[in-house]
Amino acid sequence: MTGRRKRQLANGVQVLLILIAIFVMLVPIIWIFMAAFKNHIDVFQLKLFFKPTLKNFPAVFESPYSLGHKLMNSTLVALVTVLLAIPIATMAAYSFSRFRLTGETTMLVTILATQFVPAVVIILPFFVMFRDLGLLDTRVGLILVNLSIVMPFAIWMIKGFIDGIPLDTEEAAMVDGSSRLQVIRNIVLPMAAPGLLTAGIFCFIIAWNEFLFALILTNKNAVTLPIGLALFKAEEGDLWNLLSAAGIIIMVPMFVLALIIRRYFVQGMTMGAVR
Amino acid sequence: MAEVVLRNLTKRWGDFVGVDNQSLEIRDREFLVLLGPSGCGKTTTMRMIAGLEEPTGGEIWIGDRQVNDDLPKDRDVAMVFQNYGLYPHMTVYDNIAYPLKVRGTPRSEIRHRVEAAATKVELAQFLDRKPRALSGGQRQRVALARAIVRTPKVFLMDEPLSNLDAKLRVTMRAELKHLSRELMITTIYVTHDQIEAMTLADRVAVMKSGIIQQLGTPDEIYNNPANLFVAGFIGSPPMNLITGSIRDGMFVTSGGIRLVPVDSADRQEVVLGVRPDDVRVSEEGQGDIDVRIYAFENTGEATLLTVQWGHQRVIARGDRHLRKDQDDCVSISLMADHLHLFDPQSGVRIAS
Amino acid sequence: MRDATLKYLLVLPAVLVVLATAIWPLIESLRLSFTVGRLNRPGSLDQYLGFENFAWAFLYEPAFWNSVTVTAIYTVLTVALTTILALGLALLLAPGGRFRSGVQALLILPFAMSPALIGVSFRFMFNPEFGLFDAFFGVMIPPLADVSWLADPVLAFAVCVMADVWGWIPFLTLVLIGGLASIPQDTIEAAQVDGASGWRVFRDVTLPQLAPVLGVVVILKSIFSLKTFDQIFMLTNGGPGTATQTLSHYIYFNGMKYGQIGYAASVAWLMVIPMIFLTYAYARFVFRRP
């Protein structure tokens, strides 16, 4: 076999393997998509071709599921968490990136480490405290606890973006007559804007998908979408068509957001450890 | 416009000494170049003057004001950075206008002065562009325009030409020189390129290991290097350095060859320095010493002959029409009134 | 304001938030782990019993040891499988081009998916009556038809591992593609010119240079595998019996369902210990670079 033929064959095998990988990757997602448009009866018959229906979607918003309330909770909790976390994280990230602080490494490692603390460890004392303060089953409580997972990501990710802004530019602005705060406002924030947006979206996805905190802290008023899934299962047995419709409402907005920040996704997740 | 005075300026990071107890007076309207290899402390010195780096000790004066505790914005200096430090999210116009804007200059005056500065550096037609849409040379000009848009007390330039390609660098060098003569503002210029230093400077401060080795006009530095470091650093190809001794008014190489008469007392150990231009090449038998050619290079504008005897190699610059080949024999003579003698231990020049 | 003051003011809010939301609960959990800590018994949260909770877990709780074993096997399997498969996929996709870049874009999707939803999706697929898997295998390999996947301890565990691997492969693949891209192409070309076969190039040049990234990947995945809760909760809820009960799930059950918050906190702290080692290793990777 000539080298050329060999290479063509190798490439063919590779493409085949990639196609198999795509198939495996997409099947569970497509499965949910299909079920969400099926009638209750079709779910049990495994049909690939069926008469699609849209009625699952209004159904999940009706009583007793009232997904609208959960959707609202999820959106509010994730949004407020992000709006609190990003400004605080940006300030800290700038300082970590540009100055030498006493105990800087200790602080950075600690912040990094808190992200790895199992959620169950964090939630036990919070449950006790919130029970005493009356914060159980409130959005405020959920937001507070969510900050514990979102902050380390946000600080490290934004620090990575600010590290990438050339120091030259800031120094030029200082020599040109800006104070430090003017430098931050006029130079750093505009240049870091895409990074801040990315970090914001990233944290939004994390907060949106958060499960354990919501499971333990909420039961009625502040229930979020992922917990909504669990309640479905408890309430009505397994209504797969409705579960799937709810699943789509949970995942599709996150797909859209993730695709927007695709380029930075990995970088953000590993917080600059891999580059 | 102002003079800049450094008194016992020191910068240390832990054990590492960046700038070691240096004093320097830069005159009003002077163009001073800080020249040295990388890591010699020249950039650190400049950054301390700008206020971007805090001195460990010593004083910095700009005009009649001690500025040690002033923030960069309050020092009234303008700086051109090695990587230009342009604001990528602003247009060329906004970049140039920024120093005026943060100082609250009225709009109409900003417009007037930005346009004047842009015209001076031939950027007038690019004012609406963002920096990324400009070539390297144009970005360099934006940085320059941003510096000259106001009249600061001092210009600071940190290797401003080092990111340009060789051809553009020559053009920009001339433009810079022209501009500096026109503006007559005290300028401190950092470079590792000796040609930039020689061509632009009123005076050059040659630095090594955080210490100024010699301060003088380009002529002085070239013709009377104060020590072995300056002698070896300035000039291309560098000065030939030959070790030997002085006996009865003659320089004798360590190999025992009586090379050339020198005007100095007898010494056991000495280093003789001679620039390639001051080594005359002639046909075999017609000069002071006959040598074999180790390498012959033709640069177009001149020829370079590396000749060798024993373990000693010497570079000579020959006539551009000279044609020789490797292993040919020629004769060289050193021009007696252009020789430099150094003490090999201290490296210091021996007065003759 | 001078930078010397400003720089500390800027980090202050973040430090306070981290202290309040992460460090305090960590310390408070440690305190609780030494108490009787019954949710329904007032005062028991301040009733200390020394190391009794830990001793109880070690000596009298087979369920604790069961969850340790489950978590350990789960972690080893998911880390190994995910890393190997992701490395393979990364090598397939790394060359780039329009087709491969498009596939890379798709990889984001499973990772943006809530783990809880992944759990639901797999439970659905492995339903013995109308799951996709049942249909697929029922046709291809008839003896596997109508197997109750999630009712069998070993099979249920396998399904949990599968769901985890499925959810994590895309992310690790993207990281490894990034790692592959950062290997200087000329070292690979030099090896090719020197006469190395594709496999030799991979083994002698690519793999050693990818090692730091692989290290990070293995550590990160280990940390997340050890913590696993969401999918398991939605997929098997620890069952059948306790066959898929991970440590997180065990802690959740003891703390929240049985109200033994002191005991749960002590087990949670036992779980923190391996995390400390892993985090230390991870921090070394992060801070080793200048």
PDB file of C-alpha atoms in Angstrom, chain B residues 141-282:
ATOM      1  CA  ARG B 141       3.844  56.614  15.934  1.00  0.00           C
ATOM      2  CA  VAL B 142       0.623  56.565  17.952  1.00  0.00           C
ATOM      3  CA  ALA B 143       2.648  55.926  21.089  1.00  0.00           C
ATOM      4  CA  LEU B 144       4.919  58.789  20.118  1.00  0.00           C
ATOM      5  CA  ALA B 145       2.032  61.124  19.412  1.00  0.00           C
ATOM      6  CA  ARG B 146       0.487  60.287  22.750  1.00  0.00           C
ATOM      7  CA  ALA B 147       3.736  61.337  24.398  1.00  0.00           C
ATOM      8  CA  ILE B 148       4.149  64.618  22.533  1.00  0.00           C
ATOM      9  CA  VAL B 149       0.511  65.679  22.655  1.00  0.00           C
ATOM     10  CA  ARG B 150       1.184  67.577  25.831  1.00  0.00           C
ATOM     11  CA  THR B 151       4.417  69.238  26.811  1.00  0.00           C
ATOM     12  CA  PRO B 152       5.656  67.170  29.712  1.00  0.00           C
ATOM     13  CA  LYS B 153       8.724  67.974  31.747  1.00  0.00           C
ATOM     14  CA  VAL B 154      10.435  64.789  30.649  1.00  0.00           C
ATOM     15  CA  PHE B 155      10.087  62.198  27.902  1.00  0.00           C
ATOM     16  CA  LEU B 156      10.819  58.624  28.867  1.00  0.00           C
ATOM     17  CA  MET B 157      11.373  56.089  26.117  1.00  0.00           C
ATOM     18  CA  ASP B 158      11.809  52.406  26.910  1.00  0.00           C
ATOM     19  CA  GLU B 159      13.336  50.609  23.913  1.00  0.00           C
ATOM     20  CA  PRO B 160      10.755  52.227  21.656  1.00  0.00           C
ATOM     21  CA  LEU B 161      12.246  50.900  18.420  1.00  0.00           C
ATOM     22  CA  SER B 162      13.051  47.350  19.438  1.00  0.00           C
ATOM     23  CA  ASN B 163       9.782  45.860  18.154  1.00  0.00           C
ATOM     24  CA  LEU B 164      10.216  47.240  14.636  1.00  0.00           C
ATOM     25  CA  ASP B 165      11.907  45.413  11.802  1.00  0.00           C
ATOM     26  CA  ALA B 166      15.457  46.455  10.937  1.00  0.00           C
ATOM     27  CA  LYS B 167      14.603  48.708   8.009  1.00  0.00           C
ATOM     28  CA  LEU B 168      11.798  50.565   9.744  1.00  0.00           C
ATOM     29  CA  ARG B 169      13.977  51.014  12.784  1.00  0.00           C
ATOM     30  CA  VAL B 170      16.462  53.075  10.788  1.00  0.00           C
ATOM     31  CA  THR B 171      13.698  55.311   9.409  1.00  0.00           C
ATOM     32  CA  MET B 172      12.052  55.795  12.786  1.00  0.00           C
ATOM     33  CA  ARG B 173      15.400  56.526  14.386  1.00  0.00           C
ATOM     34  CA  ALA B 174      15.911  59.464  12.091  1.00  0.00           C
ATOM     35  CA  GLU B 175      12.342  60.680  12.692  1.00  0.00           C
ATOM     36  CA  LEU B 176      12.853  60.429  16.417  1.00  0.00           C
ATOM     37  CA  LYS B 177      16.049  62.416  16.221  1.00  0.00           C
ATOM     38  CA  HIS B 178      14.392  65.091  14.103  1.00  0.00           C
ATOM     39  CA  LEU B 179      11.449  65.302  16.484  1.00  0.00           C
ATOM     40  CA  SER B 180      13.614  65.522  19.586  1.00  0.00           C
ATOM     41  CA  ARG B 181      15.627  68.393  18.101  1.00  0.00           C
ATOM     42  CA  GLU B 182      12.402  70.165  17.240  1.00  0.00           C
ATOM     43  CA  LEU B 183      10.769  69.722  20.670  1.00  0.00           C
ATOM     44  CA  MET B 184      13.848  70.257  22.844  1.00  0.00           C
ATOM     45  CA  ILE B 185      12.446  68.444  25.870  1.00  0.00           C
ATOM     46  CA  THR B 186      14.560  66.543  28.360  1.00  0.00           C
ATOM     47  CA  THR B 187      14.526  62.943  27.179  1.00  0.00           C
ATOM     48  CA  ILE B 188      15.685  59.724  28.789  1.00  0.00           C
ATOM     49  CA  TYR B 189      15.957  56.859  26.355  1.00  0.00           C
ATOM     50  CA  VAL B 190      16.638  53.235  27.235  1.00  0.00           C
ATOM     51  CA  THR B 191      18.147  50.872  24.693  1.00  0.00           C
ATOM     52  CA  HIS B 192      20.491  47.941  24.309  1.00  0.00           C
ATOM     53  CA  ASP B 193      21.298  48.976  20.743  1.00  0.00           C
ATOM     54  CA  GLN B 194      24.560  50.895  20.640  1.00  0.00           C
ATOM     55  CA  ILE B 195      23.825  52.416  17.242  1.00  0.00           C
ATOM     56  CA  GLU B 196      20.642  54.006  18.599  1.00  0.00           C
ATOM     57  CA  ALA B 197      22.649  55.271  21.535  1.00  0.00           C
ATOM     58  CA  MET B 198      25.433  56.699  19.410  1.00  0.00           C
ATOM     59  CA  THR B 199      23.122  58.349  16.886  1.00  0.00           C
ATOM     60  CA  LEU B 200      20.469  59.802  19.200  1.00  0.00           C
ATOM     61  CA  ALA B 201      22.248  60.778  22.383  1.00  0.00           C
ATOM     62  CA  ASP B 202      23.701  63.998  23.619  1.00  0.00           C
ATOM     63  CA  ARG B 203      25.202  61.894  26.358  1.00  0.00           C
ATOM     64  CA  VAL B 204      25.244  58.152  26.954  1.00  0.00           C
ATOM     65  CA  ALA B 205      25.285  56.365  30.304  1.00  0.00           C
ATOM     66  CA  VAL B 206      26.597  52.834  29.842  1.00  0.00           C
ATOM     67  CA  MET B 207      25.241  50.514  32.544  1.00  0.00           C
ATOM     68  CA  LYS B 208      26.140  47.061  33.755  1.00  0.00           C
ATOM     69  CA  SER B 209      24.919  45.166  36.837  1.00  0.00           C
ATOM     70  CA  GLY B 210      23.042  48.184  38.137  1.00  0.00           C
ATOM     71  CA  ILE B 211      26.037  50.482  37.957  1.00  0.00           C
ATOM     72  CA  ILE B 212      26.804  53.232  35.467  1.00  0.00           C
ATOM     73  CA  GLN B 213      30.138  52.328  33.907  1.00  0.00           C
ATOM     74  CA  GLN B 214      30.698  55.523  31.987  1.00  0.00           C
ATOM     75  CA  LEU B 215      28.824  58.718  31.312  1.00  0.00           C
ATOM     76  CA  GLY B 216      29.867  60.797  28.363  1.00  0.00           C
ATOM     77  CA  THR B 217      29.154  61.997  24.857  1.00  0.00           C
ATOM     78  CA  PRO B 218      29.038  59.352  22.142  1.00  0.00           C
ATOM     79  CA  ASP B 219      32.484  60.512  21.046  1.00  0.00           C
ATOM     80  CA  GLU B 220      33.960  60.091  24.488  1.00  0.00           C
ATOM     81  CA  ILE B 221      32.424  56.701  24.949  1.00  0.00           C
ATOM     82  CA  TYR B 222      33.691  55.478  21.625  1.00  0.00           C
ATOM     83  CA  ASN B 223      37.108  57.030  21.666  1.00  0.00           C
ATOM     84  CA  ASN B 224      37.949  56.892  25.349  1.00  0.00           C
ATOM     85  CA  PRO B 225      36.170  53.920  26.885  1.00  0.00           C
ATOM     86  CA  ALA B 226      36.585  54.080  30.632  1.00  0.00           C
ATOM     87  CA  ASN B 227      36.955  50.358  31.165  1.00  0.00           C
ATOM     88  CA  LEU B 228      37.064  46.972  29.502  1.00  0.00           C
ATOM     89  CA  PHE B 229      33.275  46.555  29.654  1.00  0.00           C
ATOM     90  CA  VAL B 230      32.557  49.771  27.778  1.00  0.00           C
ATOM     91  CA  ALA B 231      35.385  49.035  25.351  1.00  0.00           C
ATOM     92  CA  GLY B 232      33.939  45.633  24.548  1.00  0.00           C
ATOM     93  CA  PHE B 233      30.294  46.731  24.494  1.00  0.00           C
ATOM     94  CA  ILE B 234      30.586  49.677  22.118  1.00  0.00           C
ATOM     95  CA  GLY B 235      31.538  49.163  18.503  1.00  0.00           C
ATOM     96  CA  SER B 236      30.706  46.498  15.968  1.00  0.00           C
ATOM     97  CA  PRO B 237      32.677  44.387  15.474  1.00  0.00           C
ATOM     98  CA  PRO B 238      33.884  44.934  19.017  1.00  0.00           C
ATOM     99  CA  MET B 239      37.263  46.236  20.023  1.00  0.00           C
ATOM    100  CA  ASN B 240      40.094  43.687  19.898  1.00  0.00           C
ATOM    101  CA  LEU B 241      41.430  42.958  23.356  1.00  0.00           C
ATOM    102  CA  ILE B 242      44.931  41.465  23.536  1.00  0.00           C
ATOM    103  CA  THR B 243      46.562  40.465  26.820  1.00  0.00           C
ATOM    104  CA  GLY B 244      50.290  40.949  27.367  1.00  0.00           C
ATOM    105  CA  SER B 245      52.817  43.170  29.129  1.00  0.00           C
ATOM    106  CA  ILE B 246      54.761  46.355  28.555  1.00  0.00           C
ATOM    107  CA  ARG B 247      58.555  46.164  28.432  1.00  0.00           C
ATOM    108  CA  ASP B 248      60.837  49.050  27.454  1.00  0.00           C
ATOM    109  CA  GLY B 249      57.965  51.005  25.918  1.00  0.00           C
ATOM    110  CA  MET B 250      56.844  48.090  23.756  1.00  0.00           C
ATOM    111  CA  PHE B 251      53.626  46.039  24.111  1.00  0.00           C
ATOM    112  CA  VAL B 252      54.556  42.382  24.197  1.00  0.00           C
ATOM    113  CA  THR B 253      51.820  39.772  23.707  1.00  0.00           C
ATOM    114  CA  SER B 254      51.543  36.955  26.193  1.00  0.00           C
ATOM    115  CA  GLY B 255      52.932  34.765  23.411  1.00  0.00           C
ATOM    116  CA  GLY B 256      56.122  36.891  23.462  1.00  0.00           C
ATOM    117  CA  ILE B 257      55.691  38.892  20.267  1.00  0.00           C
ATOM    118  CA  ARG B 258      56.822  42.512  20.451  1.00  0.00           C
ATOM    119  CA  LEU B 259      53.798  44.025  18.809  1.00  0.00           C
ATOM    120  CA  VAL B 260      53.733  47.814  18.963  1.00  0.00           C
ATOM    121  CA  PRO B 261      55.354  50.707  20.838  1.00  0.00           C
ATOM    122  CA  VAL B 262      53.128  52.245  23.526  1.00  0.00           C
ATOM    123  CA  ASP B 263      53.445  55.428  25.523  1.00  0.00           C
ATOM    124  CA  SER B 264      53.353  53.933  28.996  1.00  0.00           C
ATOM    125  CA  ALA B 265      55.508  52.784  31.886  1.00  0.00           C
ATOM    126  CA  ASP B 266      56.476  49.111  32.047  1.00  0.00           C
ATOM    127  CA  ARG B 267      53.827  46.757  33.462  1.00  0.00           C
ATOM    128  CA  GLN B 268      53.603  43.064  34.094  1.00  0.00           C
ATOM    129  CA  GLU B 269      50.005  42.550  32.984  1.00  0.00           C
ATOM    130  CA  VAL B 270      48.001  44.715  30.677  1.00  0.00           C
ATOM    131  CA  VAL B 271      45.219  44.475  28.112  1.00  0.00           C
ATOM    132  CA  LEU B 272      45.689  46.288  24.855  1.00  0.00           C
ATOM    133  CA  GLY B 273      42.545  47.402  23.063  1.00  0.00           C
ATOM    134  CA  VAL B 274      42.405  48.337  19.409  1.00  0.00           C
ATOM    135  CA  ARG B 275      39.346  48.863  17.219  1.00  0.00           C
ATOM    136  CA  PRO B 276      39.109  46.902  13.971  1.00  0.00           C
ATOM    137  CA  ASP B 277      39.264  50.239  12.098  1.00  0.00           C
ATOM    138  CA  ASP B 278      42.622  50.971  13.690  1.00  0.00           C
ATOM    139  CA  VAL B 279      44.216  47.786  12.485  1.00  0.00           C
ATOM    140  CA  ARG B 280      45.813  48.447   9.081  1.00  0.00           C
ATOM    141  CA  VAL B 281      46.048  45.539   6.663  1.00  0.00           C
ATOM    142  CA  SER B 282      48.848  45.331   4.127  1.00  0.00           C
TER     143      SER B 282
END
